PDB file of C-alpha atoms and ligand atoms in Angstrom:
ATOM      1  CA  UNK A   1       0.000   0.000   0.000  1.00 76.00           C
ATOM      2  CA  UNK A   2       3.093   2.315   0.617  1.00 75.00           C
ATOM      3  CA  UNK A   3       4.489   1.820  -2.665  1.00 79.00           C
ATOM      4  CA  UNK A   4       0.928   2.604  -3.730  1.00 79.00           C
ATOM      5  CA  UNK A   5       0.861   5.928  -2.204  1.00 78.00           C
ATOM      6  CA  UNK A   6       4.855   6.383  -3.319  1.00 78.00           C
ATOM      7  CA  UNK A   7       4.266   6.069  -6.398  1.00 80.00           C
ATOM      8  CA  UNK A   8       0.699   8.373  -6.751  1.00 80.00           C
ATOM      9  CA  UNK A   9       3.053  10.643  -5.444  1.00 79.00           C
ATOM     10  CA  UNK A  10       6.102  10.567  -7.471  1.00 76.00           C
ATOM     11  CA  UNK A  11       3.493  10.661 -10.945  1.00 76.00           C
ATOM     12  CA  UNK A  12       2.384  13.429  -9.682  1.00 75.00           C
ATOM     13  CA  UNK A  13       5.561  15.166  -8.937  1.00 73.00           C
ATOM     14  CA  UNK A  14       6.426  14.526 -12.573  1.00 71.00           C
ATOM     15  CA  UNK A  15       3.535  15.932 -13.725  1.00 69.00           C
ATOM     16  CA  UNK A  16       3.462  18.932 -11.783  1.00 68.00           C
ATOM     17  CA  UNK A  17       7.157  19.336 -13.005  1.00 66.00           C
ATOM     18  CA  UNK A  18       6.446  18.677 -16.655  1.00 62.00           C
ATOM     19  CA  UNK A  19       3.525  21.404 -16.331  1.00 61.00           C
ATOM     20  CA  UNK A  20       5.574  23.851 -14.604  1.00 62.00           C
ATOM     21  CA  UNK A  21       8.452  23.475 -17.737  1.00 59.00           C
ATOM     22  CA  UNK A  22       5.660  23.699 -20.404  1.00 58.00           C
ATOM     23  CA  UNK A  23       4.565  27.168 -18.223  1.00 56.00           C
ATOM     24  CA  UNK A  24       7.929  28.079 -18.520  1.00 57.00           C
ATOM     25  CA  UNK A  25       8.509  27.323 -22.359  1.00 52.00           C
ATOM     26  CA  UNK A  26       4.931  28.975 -23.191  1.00 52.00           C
ATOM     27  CA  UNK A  27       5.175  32.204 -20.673  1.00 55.00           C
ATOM     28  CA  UNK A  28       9.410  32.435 -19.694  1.00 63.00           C
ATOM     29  CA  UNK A  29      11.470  34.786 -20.489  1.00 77.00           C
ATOM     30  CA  UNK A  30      15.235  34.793 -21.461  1.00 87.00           C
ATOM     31  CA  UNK A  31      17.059  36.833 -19.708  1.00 90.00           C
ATOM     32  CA  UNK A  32      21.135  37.584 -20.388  1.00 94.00           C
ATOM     33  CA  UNK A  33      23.631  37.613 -17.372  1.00 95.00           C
ATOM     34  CA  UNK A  34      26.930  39.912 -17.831  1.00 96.00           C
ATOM     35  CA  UNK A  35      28.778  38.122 -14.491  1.00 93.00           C
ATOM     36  CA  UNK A  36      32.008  40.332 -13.797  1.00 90.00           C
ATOM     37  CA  UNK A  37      33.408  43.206 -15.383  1.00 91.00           C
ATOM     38  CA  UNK A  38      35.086  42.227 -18.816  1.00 93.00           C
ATOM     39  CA  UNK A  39      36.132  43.612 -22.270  1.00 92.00           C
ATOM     40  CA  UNK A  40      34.808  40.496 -23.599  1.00 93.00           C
ATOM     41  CA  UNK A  41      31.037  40.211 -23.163  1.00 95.00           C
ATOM     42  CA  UNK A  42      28.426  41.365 -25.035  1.00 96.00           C
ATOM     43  CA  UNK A  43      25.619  40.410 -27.503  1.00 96.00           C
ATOM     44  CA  UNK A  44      24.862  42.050 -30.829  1.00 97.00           C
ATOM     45  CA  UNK A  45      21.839  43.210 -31.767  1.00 96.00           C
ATOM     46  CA  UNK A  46      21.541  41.192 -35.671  1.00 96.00           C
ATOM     47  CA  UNK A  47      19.087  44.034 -37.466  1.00 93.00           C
ATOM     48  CA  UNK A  48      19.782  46.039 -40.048  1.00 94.00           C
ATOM     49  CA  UNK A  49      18.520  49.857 -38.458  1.00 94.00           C
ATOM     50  CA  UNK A  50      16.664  52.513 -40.804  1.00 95.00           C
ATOM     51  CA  UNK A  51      17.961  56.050 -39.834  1.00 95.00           C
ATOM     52  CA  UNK A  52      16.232  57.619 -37.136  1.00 95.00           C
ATOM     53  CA  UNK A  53      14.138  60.692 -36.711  1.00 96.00           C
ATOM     54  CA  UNK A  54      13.052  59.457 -32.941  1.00 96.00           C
ATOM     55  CA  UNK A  55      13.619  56.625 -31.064  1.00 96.00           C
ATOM     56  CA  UNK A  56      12.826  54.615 -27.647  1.00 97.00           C
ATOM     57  CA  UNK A  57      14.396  51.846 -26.021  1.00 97.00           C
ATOM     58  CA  UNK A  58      12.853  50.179 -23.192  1.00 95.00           C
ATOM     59  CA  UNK A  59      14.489  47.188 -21.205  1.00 94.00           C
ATOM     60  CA  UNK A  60      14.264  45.329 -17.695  1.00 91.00           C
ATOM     61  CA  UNK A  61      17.438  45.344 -15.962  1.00 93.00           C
ATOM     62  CA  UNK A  62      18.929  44.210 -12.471  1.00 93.00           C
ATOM     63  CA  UNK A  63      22.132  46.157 -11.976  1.00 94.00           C
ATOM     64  CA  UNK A  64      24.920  43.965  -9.870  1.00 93.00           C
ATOM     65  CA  UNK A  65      25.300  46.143  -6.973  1.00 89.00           C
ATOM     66  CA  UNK A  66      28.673  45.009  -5.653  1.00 89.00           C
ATOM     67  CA  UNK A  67      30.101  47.158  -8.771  1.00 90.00           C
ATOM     68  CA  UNK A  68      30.527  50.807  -8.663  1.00 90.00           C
ATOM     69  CA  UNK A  69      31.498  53.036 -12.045  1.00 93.00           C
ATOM     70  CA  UNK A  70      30.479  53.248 -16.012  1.00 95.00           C
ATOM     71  CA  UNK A  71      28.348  50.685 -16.915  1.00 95.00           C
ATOM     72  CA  UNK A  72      27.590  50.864 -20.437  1.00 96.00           C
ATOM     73  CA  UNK A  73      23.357  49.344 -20.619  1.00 97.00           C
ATOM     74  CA  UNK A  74      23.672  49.874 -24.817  1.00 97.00           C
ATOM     75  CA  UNK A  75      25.934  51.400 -27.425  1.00 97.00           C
ATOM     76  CA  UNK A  76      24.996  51.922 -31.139  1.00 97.00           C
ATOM     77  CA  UNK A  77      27.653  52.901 -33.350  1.00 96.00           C
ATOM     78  CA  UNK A  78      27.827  53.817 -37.458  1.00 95.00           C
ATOM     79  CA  UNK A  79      30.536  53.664 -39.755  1.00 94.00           C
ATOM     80  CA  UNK A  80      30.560  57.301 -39.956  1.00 94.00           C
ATOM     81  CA  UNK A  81      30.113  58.077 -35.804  1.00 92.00           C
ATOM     82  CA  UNK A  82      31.587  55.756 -33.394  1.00 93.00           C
ATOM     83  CA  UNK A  83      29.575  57.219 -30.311  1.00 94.00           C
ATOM     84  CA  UNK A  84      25.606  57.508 -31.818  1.00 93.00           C
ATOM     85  CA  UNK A  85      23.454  56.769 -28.834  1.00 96.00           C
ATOM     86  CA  UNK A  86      24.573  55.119 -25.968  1.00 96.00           C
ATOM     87  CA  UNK A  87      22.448  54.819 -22.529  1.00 97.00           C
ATOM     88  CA  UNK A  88      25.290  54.659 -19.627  1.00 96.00           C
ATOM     89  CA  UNK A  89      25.548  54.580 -16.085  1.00 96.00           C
ATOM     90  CA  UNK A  90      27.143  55.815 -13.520  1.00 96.00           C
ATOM     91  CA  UNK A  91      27.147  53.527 -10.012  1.00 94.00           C
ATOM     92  CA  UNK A  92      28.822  55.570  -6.998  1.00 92.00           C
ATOM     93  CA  UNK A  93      28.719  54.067  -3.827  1.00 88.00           C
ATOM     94  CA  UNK A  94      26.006  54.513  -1.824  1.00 85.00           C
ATOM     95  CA  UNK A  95      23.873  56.883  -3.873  1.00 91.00           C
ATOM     96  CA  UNK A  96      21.226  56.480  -6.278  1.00 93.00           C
ATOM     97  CA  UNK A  97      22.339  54.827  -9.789  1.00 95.00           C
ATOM     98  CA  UNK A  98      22.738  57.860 -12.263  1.00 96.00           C
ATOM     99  CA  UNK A  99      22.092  57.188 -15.756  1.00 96.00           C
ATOM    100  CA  UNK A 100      22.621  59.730 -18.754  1.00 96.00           C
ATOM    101  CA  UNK A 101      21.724  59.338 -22.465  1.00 96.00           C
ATOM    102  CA  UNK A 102      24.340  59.993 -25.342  1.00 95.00           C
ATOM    103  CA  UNK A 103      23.567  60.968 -28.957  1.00 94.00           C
ATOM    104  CA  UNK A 104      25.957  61.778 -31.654  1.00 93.00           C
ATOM    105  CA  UNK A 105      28.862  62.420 -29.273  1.00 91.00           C
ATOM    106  CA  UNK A 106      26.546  64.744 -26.843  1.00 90.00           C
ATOM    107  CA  UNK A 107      26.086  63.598 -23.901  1.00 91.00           C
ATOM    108  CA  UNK A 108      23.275  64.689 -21.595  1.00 92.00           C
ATOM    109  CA  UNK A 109      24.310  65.216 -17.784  1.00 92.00           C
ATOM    110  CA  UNK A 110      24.147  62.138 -15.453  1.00 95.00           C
ATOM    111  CA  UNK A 111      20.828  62.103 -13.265  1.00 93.00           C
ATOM    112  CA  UNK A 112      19.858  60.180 -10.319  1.00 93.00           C
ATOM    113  CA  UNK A 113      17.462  57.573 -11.496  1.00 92.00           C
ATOM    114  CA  UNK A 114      16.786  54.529  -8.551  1.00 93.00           C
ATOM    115  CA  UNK A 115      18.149  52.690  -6.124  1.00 92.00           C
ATOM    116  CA  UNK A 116      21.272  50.629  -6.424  1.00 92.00           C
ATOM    117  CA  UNK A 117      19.118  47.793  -4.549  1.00 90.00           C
ATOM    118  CA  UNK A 118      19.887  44.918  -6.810  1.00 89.00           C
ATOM    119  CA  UNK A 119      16.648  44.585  -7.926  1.00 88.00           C
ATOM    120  CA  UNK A 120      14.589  44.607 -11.641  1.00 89.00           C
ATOM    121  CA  UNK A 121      13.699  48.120 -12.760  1.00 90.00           C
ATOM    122  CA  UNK A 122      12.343  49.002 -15.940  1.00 92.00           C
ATOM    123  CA  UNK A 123      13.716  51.685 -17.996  1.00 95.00           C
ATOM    124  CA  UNK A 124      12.808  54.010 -21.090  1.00 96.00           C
ATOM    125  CA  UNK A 125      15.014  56.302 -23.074  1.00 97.00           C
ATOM    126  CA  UNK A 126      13.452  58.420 -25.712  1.00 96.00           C
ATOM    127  CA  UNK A 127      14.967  61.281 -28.056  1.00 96.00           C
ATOM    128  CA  UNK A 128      13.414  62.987 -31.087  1.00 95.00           C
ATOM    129  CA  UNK A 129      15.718  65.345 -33.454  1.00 93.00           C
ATOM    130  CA  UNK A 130      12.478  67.480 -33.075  1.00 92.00           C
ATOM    131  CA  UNK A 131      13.574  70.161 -30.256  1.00 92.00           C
ATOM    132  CA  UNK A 132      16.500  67.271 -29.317  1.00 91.00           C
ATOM    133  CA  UNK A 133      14.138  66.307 -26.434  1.00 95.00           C
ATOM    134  CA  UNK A 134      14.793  63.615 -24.655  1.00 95.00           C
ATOM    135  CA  UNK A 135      13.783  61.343 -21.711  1.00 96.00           C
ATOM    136  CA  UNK A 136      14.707  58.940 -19.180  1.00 96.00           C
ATOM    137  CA  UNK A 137      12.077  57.109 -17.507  1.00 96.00           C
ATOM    138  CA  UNK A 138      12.704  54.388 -14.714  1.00 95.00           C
ATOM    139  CA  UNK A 139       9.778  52.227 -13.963  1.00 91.00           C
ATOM    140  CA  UNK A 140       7.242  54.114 -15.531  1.00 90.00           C
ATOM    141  CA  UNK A 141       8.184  57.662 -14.335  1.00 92.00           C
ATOM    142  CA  UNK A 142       9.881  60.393 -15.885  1.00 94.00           C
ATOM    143  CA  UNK A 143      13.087  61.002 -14.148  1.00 94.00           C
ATOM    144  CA  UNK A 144      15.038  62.931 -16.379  1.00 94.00           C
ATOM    145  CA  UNK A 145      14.533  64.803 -19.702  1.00 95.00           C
ATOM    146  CA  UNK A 146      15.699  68.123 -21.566  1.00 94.00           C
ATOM    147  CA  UNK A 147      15.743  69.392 -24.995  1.00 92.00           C
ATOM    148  CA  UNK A 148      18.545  70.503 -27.160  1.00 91.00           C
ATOM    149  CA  UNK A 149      20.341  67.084 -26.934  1.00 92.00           C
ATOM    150  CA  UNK A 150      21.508  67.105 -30.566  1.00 89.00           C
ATOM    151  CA  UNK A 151      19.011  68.442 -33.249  1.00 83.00           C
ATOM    152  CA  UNK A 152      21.371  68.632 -36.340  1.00 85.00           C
ATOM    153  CA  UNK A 153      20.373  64.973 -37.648  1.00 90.00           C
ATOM    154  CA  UNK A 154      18.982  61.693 -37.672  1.00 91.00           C
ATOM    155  CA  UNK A 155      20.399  58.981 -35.751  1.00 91.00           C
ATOM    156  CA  UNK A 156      22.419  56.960 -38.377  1.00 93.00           C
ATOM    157  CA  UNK A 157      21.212  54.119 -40.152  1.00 95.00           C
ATOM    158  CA  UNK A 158      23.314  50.512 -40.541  1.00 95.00           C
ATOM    159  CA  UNK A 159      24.618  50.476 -37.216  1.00 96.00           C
ATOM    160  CA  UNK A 160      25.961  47.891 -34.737  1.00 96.00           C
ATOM    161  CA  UNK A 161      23.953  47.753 -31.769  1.00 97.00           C
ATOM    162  CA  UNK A 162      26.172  46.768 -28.769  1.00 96.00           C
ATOM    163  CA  UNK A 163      24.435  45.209 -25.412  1.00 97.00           C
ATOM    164  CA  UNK A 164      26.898  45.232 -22.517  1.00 96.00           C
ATOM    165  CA  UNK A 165      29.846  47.122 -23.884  1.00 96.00           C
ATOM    166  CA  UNK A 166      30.348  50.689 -24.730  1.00 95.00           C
ATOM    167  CA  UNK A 167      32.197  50.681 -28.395  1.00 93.00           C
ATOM    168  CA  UNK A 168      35.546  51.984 -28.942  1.00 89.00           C
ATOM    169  CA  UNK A 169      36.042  51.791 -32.960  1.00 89.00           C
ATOM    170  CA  UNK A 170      32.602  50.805 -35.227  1.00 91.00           C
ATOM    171  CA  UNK A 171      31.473  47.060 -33.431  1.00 89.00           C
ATOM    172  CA  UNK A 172      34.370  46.556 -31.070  1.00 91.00           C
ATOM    173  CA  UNK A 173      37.337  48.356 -28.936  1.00 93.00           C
ATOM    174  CA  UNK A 174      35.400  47.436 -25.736  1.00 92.00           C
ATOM    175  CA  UNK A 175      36.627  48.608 -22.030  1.00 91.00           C
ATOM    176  CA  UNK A 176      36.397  46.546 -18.891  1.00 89.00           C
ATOM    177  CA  UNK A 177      35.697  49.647 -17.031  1.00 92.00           C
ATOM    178  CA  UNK A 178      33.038  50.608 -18.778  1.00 94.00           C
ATOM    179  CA  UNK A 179      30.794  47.087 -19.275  1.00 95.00           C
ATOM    180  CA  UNK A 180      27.630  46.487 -18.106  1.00 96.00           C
ATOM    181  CA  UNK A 181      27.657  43.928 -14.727  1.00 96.00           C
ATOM    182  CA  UNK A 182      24.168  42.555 -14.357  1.00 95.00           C
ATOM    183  CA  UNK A 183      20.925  40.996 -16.045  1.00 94.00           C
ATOM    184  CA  UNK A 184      18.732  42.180 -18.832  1.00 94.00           C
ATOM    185  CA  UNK A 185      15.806  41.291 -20.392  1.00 90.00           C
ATOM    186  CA  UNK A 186      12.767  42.417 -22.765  1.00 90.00           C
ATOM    187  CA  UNK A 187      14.604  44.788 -25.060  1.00 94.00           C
ATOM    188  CA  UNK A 188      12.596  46.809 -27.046  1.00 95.00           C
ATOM    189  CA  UNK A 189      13.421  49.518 -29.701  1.00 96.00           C
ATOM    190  CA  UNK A 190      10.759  51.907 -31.506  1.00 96.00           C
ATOM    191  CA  UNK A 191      11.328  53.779 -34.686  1.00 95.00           C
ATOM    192  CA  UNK A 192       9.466  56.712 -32.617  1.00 95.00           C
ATOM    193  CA  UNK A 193       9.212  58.357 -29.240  1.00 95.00           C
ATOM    194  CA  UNK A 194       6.375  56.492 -26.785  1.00 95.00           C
ATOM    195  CA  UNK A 195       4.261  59.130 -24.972  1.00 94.00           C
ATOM    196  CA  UNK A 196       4.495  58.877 -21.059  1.00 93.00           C
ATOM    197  CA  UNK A 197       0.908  56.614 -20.914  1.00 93.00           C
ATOM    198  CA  UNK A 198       2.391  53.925 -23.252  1.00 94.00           C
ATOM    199  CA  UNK A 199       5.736  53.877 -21.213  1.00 93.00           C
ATOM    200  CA  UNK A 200       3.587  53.047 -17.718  1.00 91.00           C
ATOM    201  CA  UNK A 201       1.181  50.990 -19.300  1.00 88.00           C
ATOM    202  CA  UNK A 202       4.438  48.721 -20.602  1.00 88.00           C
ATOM    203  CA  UNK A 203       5.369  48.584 -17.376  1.00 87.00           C
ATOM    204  CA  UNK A 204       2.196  47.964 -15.423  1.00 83.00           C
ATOM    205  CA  UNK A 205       0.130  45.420 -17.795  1.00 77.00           C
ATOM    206  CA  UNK A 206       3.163  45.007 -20.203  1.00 78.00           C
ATOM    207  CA  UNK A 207       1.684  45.476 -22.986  1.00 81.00           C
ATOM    208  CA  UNK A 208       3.939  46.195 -25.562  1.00 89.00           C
ATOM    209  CA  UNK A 209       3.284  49.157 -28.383  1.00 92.00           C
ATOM    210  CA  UNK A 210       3.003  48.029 -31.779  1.00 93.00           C
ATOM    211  CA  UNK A 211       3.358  50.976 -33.858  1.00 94.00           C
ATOM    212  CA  UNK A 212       6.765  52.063 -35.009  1.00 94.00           C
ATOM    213  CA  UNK A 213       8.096  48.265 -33.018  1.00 95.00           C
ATOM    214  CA  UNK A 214      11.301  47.705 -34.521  1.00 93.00           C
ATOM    215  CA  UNK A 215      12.727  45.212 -32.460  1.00 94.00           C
ATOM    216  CA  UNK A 216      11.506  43.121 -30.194  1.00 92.00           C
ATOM    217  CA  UNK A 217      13.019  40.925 -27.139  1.00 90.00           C
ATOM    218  CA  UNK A 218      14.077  37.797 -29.086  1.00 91.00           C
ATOM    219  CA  UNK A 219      17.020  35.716 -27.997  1.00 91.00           C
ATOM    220  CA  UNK A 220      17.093  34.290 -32.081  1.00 91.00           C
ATOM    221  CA  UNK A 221      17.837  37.605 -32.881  1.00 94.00           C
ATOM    222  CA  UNK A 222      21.197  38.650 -31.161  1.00 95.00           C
ATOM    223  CA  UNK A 223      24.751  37.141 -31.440  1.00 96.00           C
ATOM    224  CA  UNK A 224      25.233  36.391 -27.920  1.00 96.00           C
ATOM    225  CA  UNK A 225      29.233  35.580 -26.874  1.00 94.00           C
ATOM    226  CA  UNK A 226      29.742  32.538 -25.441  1.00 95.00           C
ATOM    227  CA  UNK A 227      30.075  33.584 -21.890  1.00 95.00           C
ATOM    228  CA  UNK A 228      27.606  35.436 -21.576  1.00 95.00           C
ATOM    229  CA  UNK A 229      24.919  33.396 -19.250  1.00 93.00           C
ATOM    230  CA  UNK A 230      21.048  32.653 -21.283  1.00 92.00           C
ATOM    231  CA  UNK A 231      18.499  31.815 -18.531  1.00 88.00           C
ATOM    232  CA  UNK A 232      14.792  31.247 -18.740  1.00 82.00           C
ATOM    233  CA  UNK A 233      12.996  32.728 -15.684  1.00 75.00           C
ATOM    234  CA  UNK A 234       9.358  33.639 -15.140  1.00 67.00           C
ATOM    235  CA  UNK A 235       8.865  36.692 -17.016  1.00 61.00           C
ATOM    236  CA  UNK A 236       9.185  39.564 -15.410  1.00 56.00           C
ATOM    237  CA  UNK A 237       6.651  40.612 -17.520  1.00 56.00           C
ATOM    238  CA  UNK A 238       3.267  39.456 -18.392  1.00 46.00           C
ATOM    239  CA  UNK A 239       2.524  39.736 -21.989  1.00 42.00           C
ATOM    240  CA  UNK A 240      -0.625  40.091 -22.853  1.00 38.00           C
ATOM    241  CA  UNK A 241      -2.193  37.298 -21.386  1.00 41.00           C
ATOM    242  CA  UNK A 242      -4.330  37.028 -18.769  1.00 45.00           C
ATOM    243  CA  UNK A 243      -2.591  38.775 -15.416  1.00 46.00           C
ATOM    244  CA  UNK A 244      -4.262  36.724 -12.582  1.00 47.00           C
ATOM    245  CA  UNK A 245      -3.784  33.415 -14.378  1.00 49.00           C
ATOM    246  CA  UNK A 246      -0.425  34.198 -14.955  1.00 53.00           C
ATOM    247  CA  UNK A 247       0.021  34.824 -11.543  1.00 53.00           C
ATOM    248  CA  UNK A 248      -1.139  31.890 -10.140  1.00 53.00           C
ATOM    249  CA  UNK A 249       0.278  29.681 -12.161  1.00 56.00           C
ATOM    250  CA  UNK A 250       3.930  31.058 -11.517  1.00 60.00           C
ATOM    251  CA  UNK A 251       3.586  31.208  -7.694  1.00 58.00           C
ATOM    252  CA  UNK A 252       2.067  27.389  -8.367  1.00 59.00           C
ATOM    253  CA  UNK A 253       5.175  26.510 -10.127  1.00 59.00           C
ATOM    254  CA  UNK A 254       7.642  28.012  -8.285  1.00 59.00           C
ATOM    255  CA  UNK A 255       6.084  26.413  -4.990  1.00 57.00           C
ATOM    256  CA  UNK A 256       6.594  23.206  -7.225  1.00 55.00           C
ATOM    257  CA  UNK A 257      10.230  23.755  -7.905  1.00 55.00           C
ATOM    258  CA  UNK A 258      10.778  24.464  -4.344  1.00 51.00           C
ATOM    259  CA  UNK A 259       9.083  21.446  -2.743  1.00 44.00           C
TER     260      UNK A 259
HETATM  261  C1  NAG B   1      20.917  37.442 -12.706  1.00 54.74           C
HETATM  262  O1  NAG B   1      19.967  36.433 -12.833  1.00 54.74           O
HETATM  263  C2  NAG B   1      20.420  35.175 -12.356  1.00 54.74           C
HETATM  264  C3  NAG B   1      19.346  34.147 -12.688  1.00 54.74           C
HETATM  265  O2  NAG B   1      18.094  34.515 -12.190  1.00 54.74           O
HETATM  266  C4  NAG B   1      20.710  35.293 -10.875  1.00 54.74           C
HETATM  267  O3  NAG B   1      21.208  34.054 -10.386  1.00 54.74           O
HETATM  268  C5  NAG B   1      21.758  36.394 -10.639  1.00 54.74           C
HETATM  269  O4  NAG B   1      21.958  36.579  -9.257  1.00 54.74           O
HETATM  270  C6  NAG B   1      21.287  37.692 -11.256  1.00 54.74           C
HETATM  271  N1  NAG B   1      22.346  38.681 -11.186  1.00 54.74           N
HETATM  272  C7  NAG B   1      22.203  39.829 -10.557  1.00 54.74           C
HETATM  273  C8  NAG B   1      23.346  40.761 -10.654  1.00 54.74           C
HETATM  274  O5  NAG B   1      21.212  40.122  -9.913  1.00 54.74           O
HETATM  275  C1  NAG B   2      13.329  35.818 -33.569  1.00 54.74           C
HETATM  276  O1  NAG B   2      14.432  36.029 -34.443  1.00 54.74           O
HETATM  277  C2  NAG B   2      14.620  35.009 -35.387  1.00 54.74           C
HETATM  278  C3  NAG B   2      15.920  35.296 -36.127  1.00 54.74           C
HETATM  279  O2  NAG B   2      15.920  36.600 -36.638  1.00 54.74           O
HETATM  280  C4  NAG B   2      13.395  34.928 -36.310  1.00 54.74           C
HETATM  281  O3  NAG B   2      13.577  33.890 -37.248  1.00 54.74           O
HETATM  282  C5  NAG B   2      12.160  34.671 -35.468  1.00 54.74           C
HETATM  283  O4  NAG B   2      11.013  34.708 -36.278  1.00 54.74           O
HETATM  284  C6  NAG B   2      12.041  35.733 -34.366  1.00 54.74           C
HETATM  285  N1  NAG B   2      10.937  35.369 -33.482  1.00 54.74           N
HETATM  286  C7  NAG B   2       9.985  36.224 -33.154  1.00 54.74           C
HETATM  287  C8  NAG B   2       8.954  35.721 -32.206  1.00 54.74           C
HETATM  288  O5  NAG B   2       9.946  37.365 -33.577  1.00 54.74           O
HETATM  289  C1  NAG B   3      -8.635  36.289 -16.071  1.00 54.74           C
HETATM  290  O1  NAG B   3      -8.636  35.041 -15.384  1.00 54.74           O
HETATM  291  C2  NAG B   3      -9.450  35.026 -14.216  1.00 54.74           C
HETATM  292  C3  NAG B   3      -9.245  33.678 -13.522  1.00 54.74           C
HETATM  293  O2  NAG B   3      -9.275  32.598 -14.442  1.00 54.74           O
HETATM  294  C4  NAG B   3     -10.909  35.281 -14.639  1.00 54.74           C
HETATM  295  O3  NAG B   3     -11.727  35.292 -13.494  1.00 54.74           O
HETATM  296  C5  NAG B   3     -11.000  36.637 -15.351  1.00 54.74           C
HETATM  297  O4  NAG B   3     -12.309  36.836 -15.833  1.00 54.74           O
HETATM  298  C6  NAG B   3     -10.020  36.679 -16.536  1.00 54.74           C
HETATM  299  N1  NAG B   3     -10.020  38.028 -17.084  1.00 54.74           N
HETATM  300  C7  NAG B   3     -10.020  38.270 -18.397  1.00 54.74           C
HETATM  301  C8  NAG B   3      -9.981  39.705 -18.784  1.00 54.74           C
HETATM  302  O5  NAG B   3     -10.023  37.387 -19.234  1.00 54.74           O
END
């Protein structure tokens, strides 16, 4: 009768298991992990890019908080301009983590954005040539913006977009001391600038804008060095399914994983 109940058990175990992994393959996310400062990670963005008259870039990241300095979160570079747009940070110990925007060479001043608390935050940058206005958002507020930040062009088309590293020469020349040291997920460009409601709805119901999408977060589509860790986690975000069933089934599953 034991091995009865053993074994009504164990199927079940399996089953809850294979569920939980069919959850995950459906609803996971992939997220990349840059372990360690180095000159050698990174993962390439493998799109050809249109030239730009505005542009947004949103992204989930978990900063590593035992690292203070530059962390380069993106770098785009052109043949014709090494430093295009870049979104860097600056870590100083115990402060706020300051982030600043760079296009075409001008960089706009470093401003304190959240917590260096090791957690996931979700961040926006936006610019338009019109007015050079720009904007940093960190979990669906506005923390920083201007104007003036470059108005003489479009952002260049045919460019390498860098995740991790900051670019030295056009797709390489990276710096240790100025790599990104953490996780990052759900990537997402736009061929325009996403008004303030579409930047909090993407972060409270996830629900990602369709209009002017150029790329978006899709492991298939990057060249991803070696080292550079690939998990699959429960996404951070939801999709566009159903939030409550999500939500139960991941607690469900992770309640699995842990018993
Ligand atoms: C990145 O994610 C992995 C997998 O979830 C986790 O083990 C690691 O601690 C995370 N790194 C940071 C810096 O939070
Ligand atoms: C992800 O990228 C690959 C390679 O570019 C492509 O074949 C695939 O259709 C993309 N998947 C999605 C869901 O966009
Ligand atoms: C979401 O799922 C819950 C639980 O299954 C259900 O009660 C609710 O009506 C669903 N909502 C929508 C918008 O489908």
């Amino acid at each position: 009768q034991l091995q009865i109940i053993f074994t009504v058990v164990i199927n079940t175990a399996q089953q809850l298991l294979y569920f939980c992994f069919v959850y995950l393959g459906t609803f996971g996310s992939q997220i990349l992990a840059f372990s360690g400062r180095t000159d050698t990670k990174y993962a390439r963005l493998l799109k050809q890019f249109p030239q730009m008259h505005s542009v947004t870039v949103c992204a989930q990241l978990q900063f590593d908080s035992n690292y203070i300095g530059v962390s380069t979160i993106f770098s785009y570079s052109i043949p014709s301009f090494i430093n295009e747009f870049q979104l860097r940070a600056n870590i100083v110990h115990e402060e706020q983590i300051q982030l600043a925007l760079l296009v075409h060479g001008v960089h706009s001043p470093y401003s304190q954005a959240m917590e260096n608390d090791g957690r996931w935050h979700h961040i926006c940058v936006r610019w338009t040539r019109r007015g050079g206005s720009w904007a940093i958002a960190v979990d669906g507020s506005i923390v920083a913006s201007g104007d003036h930040l470059y108005l003489s062009d479009d952002i260049g088309q045919d460019g390498v977009f860098i995740v991790g590293q900051e670019q030295d020469t056009f797709g390489g020349s990276f710096k240790q001391d100025e790599s990104f040291i953490g996780n990052i997920t759900q990537l997402h460009i736009w061929n325009r600038a996403l008004d303030s409601s579409e930047i909090q709805a993407l972060v409270e119901d996830c629900s990602v804008p369709q209009a002017g999408l150029f790329f978006q977060w899709n492991i298939s589509a990057l060249q991803v060095e070696p080292t550079v860790q690939v998990y699959k986690v429960f996404s951070q975000c939801k999709g566009n399914m159903n939030t409550s069933e999500f939500c139960m089934g991941a607690h469900f599953c992770r309640f699995s994983f842990a018993f």
